[in-house]
Tab-separated table of N, CA and C in Angstrom:
chain	number	residue	atom	x	y	z
A	15	MET	N	112.325	111.607	100.083
A	15	MET	CA	110.974	112.468	99.827
A	15	MET	C	110.829	114.019	100.655
A	16	GLU	N	110.639	113.769	101.701
A	16	GLU	CA	110.738	115.245	102.499
A	16	GLU	C	111.912	116.133	102.079
A	17	VAL	N	113.198	115.257	102.163
A	17	VAL	CA	114.243	116.051	101.876
A	17	VAL	C	113.902	117.288	100.630
A	18	THR	N	113.520	116.522	99.454
A	18	THR	CA	113.267	116.835	98.201
A	18	THR	C	112.305	117.855	98.211
A	19	ARG	N	111.072	117.370	98.739
A	19	ARG	CA	109.934	118.727	99.190
A	19	ARG	C	110.867	119.836	99.573
A	20	LYS	N	111.591	119.542	100.603
A	20	LYS	CA	112.027	120.849	101.503
A	20	LYS	C	112.799	121.571	100.683
A	21	VAL	N	113.589	120.863	99.605
A	21	VAL	CA	114.538	121.699	98.617
A	21	VAL	C	114.058	122.469	97.352
A	22	TYR	N	113.359	121.515	97.152
A	22	TYR	CA	112.584	121.817	95.587
A	22	TYR	C	111.197	122.565	95.798
A	23	GLY	N	110.192	122.412	97.156
A	23	GLY	CA	109.076	122.497	96.934
A	23	GLY	C	108.991	124.218	96.905
A	24	HIS	N	109.096	124.750	96.561
A	24	HIS	CA	108.867	126.212	96.334
A	24	HIS	C	109.195	126.529	94.550
A	25	PHE	N	109.814	125.340	93.951
A	25	PHE	CA	109.196	125.390	92.252
A	25	PHE	C	107.988	125.077	92.564
A	26	PHE	N	107.178	124.352	92.902
A	26	PHE	CA	106.427	123.597	92.955
A	26	PHE	C	104.648	124.067	93.472
A	27	LYS	N	104.946	125.264	94.108
A	27	LYS	CA	103.932	125.762	94.534
A	27	LYS	C	102.544	125.961	93.656
A	28	ILE	N	102.008	124.951	93.751
A	28	ILE	CA	100.714	125.089	92.841
A	28	ILE	C	99.669	124.599	93.469
A	29	ASP	N	98.400	125.236	93.313
A	29	ASP	CA	97.101	124.921	93.859
A	29	ASP	C	96.288	123.803	93.351
A	30	ARG	N	96.359	122.810	94.084
A	30	ARG	CA	96.287	121.111	93.715
A	30	ARG	C	94.889	120.987	93.299
A	31	SER	N	94.156	121.908	93.864
A	31	SER	CA	92.086	121.452	93.502
A	31	SER	C	92.534	122.457	92.218
A	32	GLU	N	92.915	123.427	91.702
A	32	GLU	CA	92.818	123.750	90.677
A	32	GLU	C	93.251	123.161	89.601
A	33	LEU	N	94.783	122.603	90.050
A	33	LEU	CA	95.366	121.365	88.746
A	33	LEU	C	94.226	120.214	88.635
A	34	ALA	N	93.375	119.482	89.618
A	34	ALA	CA	92.599	118.657	89.461
A	34	ALA	C	91.371	119.089	88.639
A	35	ARG	N	90.868	120.327	89.164
A	35	ARG	CA	89.956	120.662	88.128
A	35	ARG	C	90.094	120.771	86.649
A	36	ARG	N	91.103	121.544	86.531
A	36	ARG	CA	91.522	121.416	85.220
A	36	ARG	C	91.362	119.889	84.518
A	37	ALA	N	92.348	118.877	85.213
A	37	ALA	CA	92.603	117.439	84.634
A	37	ALA	C	91.255	117.004	84.802
A	38	SER	N	90.182	117.196	85.351
A	38	SER	CA	89.259	116.562	85.437
A	38	SER	C	87.956	117.293	84.154
A	39	GLU	N	88.348	118.788	84.109
A	39	GLU	CA	87.522	119.198	82.848
A	39	GLU	C	88.079	118.738	81.788
A	40	ARG	N	89.495	118.031	81.439
A	40	ARG	CA	89.839	117.926	80.436
A	40	ARG	C	89.649	116.134	79.849
A	41	ILE	N	89.169	115.796	81.176
A	41	ILE	CA	88.536	114.184	81.039
A	41	ILE	C	87.361	114.132	80.401
A	42	ASP	N	86.500	115.164	80.975
A	42	ASP	CA	85.499	115.277	80.588
A	42	ASP	C	85.119	115.250	79.015
A	43	ILE	N	86.068	116.585	78.622
A	43	ILE	CA	86.230	117.163	76.847
A	43	ILE	C	86.857	115.813	76.408
A	44	LEU	N	87.405	114.821	76.987
A	44	LEU	CA	88.165	113.795	75.842
A	44	LEU	C	86.803	112.648	75.894
A	45	THR	N	85.968	112.554	76.822
A	45	THR	CA	85.243	111.273	77.205
A	45	THR	C	84.088	111.716	76.256
A	46	GLU	N	83.549	112.913	76.309
A	46	GLU	CA	82.794	113.460	75.209
A	46	GLU	C	83.116	113.305	73.570
A	47	ALA	N	84.215	113.660	73.569
A	47	ALA	CA	84.646	113.395	72.345
A	47	ALA	C	84.404	111.918	71.709
A	48	GLU	N	85.219	111.077	72.822
A	48	GLU	CA	85.063	109.756	72.410
A	48	GLU	C	83.531	109.125	71.920
A	49	LEU	N	82.762	109.661	73.306
A	49	LEU	CA	81.390	109.112	72.888
A	49	LEU	C	80.566	109.910	71.462
A	50	ALA	N	80.935	111.023	70.986
A	50	ALA	CA	80.714	111.512	69.829
A	50	ALA	C	81.397	110.346	68.588
A	51	GLU	N	82.510	110.267	68.359
A	51	GLU	CA	83.055	109.583	67.588
A	51	GLU	C	82.268	107.829	67.479
A	52	ALA	N	82.016	107.302	68.779
A	52	ALA	CA	81.364	105.997	68.680
A	52	ALA	C	79.835	106.225	68.440
A	53	GLU	N	79.352	107.168	68.768
A	53	GLU	CA	77.639	107.860	67.725
A	53	GLU	C	77.920	107.478	66.189
A	54	LYS	N	78.905	108.265	65.931
A	54	LYS	CA	79.137	108.264	64.464
A	54	LYS	C	79.305	106.895	63.678
A	55	ALA	N	79.906	106.160	64.337
A	55	ALA	CA	80.319	104.777	64.080
A	55	ALA	C	79.082	103.893	64.126
A	56	GLY	N	77.991	104.102	64.667
A	56	GLY	CA	76.853	103.773	64.883
A	56	GLY	C	76.920	102.177	65.109
A	57	ASN	N	78.505	101.704	66.055
A	57	ASN	CA	78.432	100.428	66.391
A	57	ASN	C	77.595	100.186	67.991
A	58	GLY	N	76.848	100.807	68.562
A	58	GLY	CA	76.378	100.288	70.398
A	58	GLY	C	77.684	100.977	70.987
A	59	GLU	N	78.541	101.402	70.944
A	59	GLU	CA	79.586	101.690	71.945
A	59	GLU	C	79.160	102.809	72.550
A	60	ALA	N	78.585	103.581	71.956
A	60	ALA	CA	78.213	105.116	72.790
A	60	ALA	C	77.565	104.477	73.794
A	61	ASP	N	76.622	103.495	73.702
A	61	ASP	CA	75.209	103.463	74.760
A	61	ASP	C	76.243	102.572	75.709
A	62	GLU	N	77.293	101.489	75.114
A	62	GLU	CA	77.820	100.846	76.422
A	62	GLU	C	78.605	101.580	77.229
A	63	ALA	N	79.167	102.741	76.915
A	63	ALA	CA	80.007	103.790	77.635
A	63	ALA	C	79.264	104.384	78.390
A	64	ARG	N	77.952	104.798	77.722
A	64	ARG	CA	76.872	106.098	78.888
A	64	ARG	C	76.256	104.963	80.062
A	65	ASP	N	76.707	103.513	79.851
A	65	ASP	CA	75.862	103.208	80.749
A	65	ASP	C	76.853	102.625	82.118
A	66	LYS	N	78.295	102.587	81.671
A	66	LYS	CA	79.390	102.630	83.033
A	66	LYS	C	79.074	103.898	83.871
């Protein structure tokens, strides 16, 4: 793994904190969409999801 990182590492110079922030943002968007769909269905899944 270390050899791979040394050879190819310059191809992947990214800000991991920015990547994590973007991933978290997308997860939040998906979660809200799922909750909205559950509320539309009216079957109580939204309440269960919010309690977690």
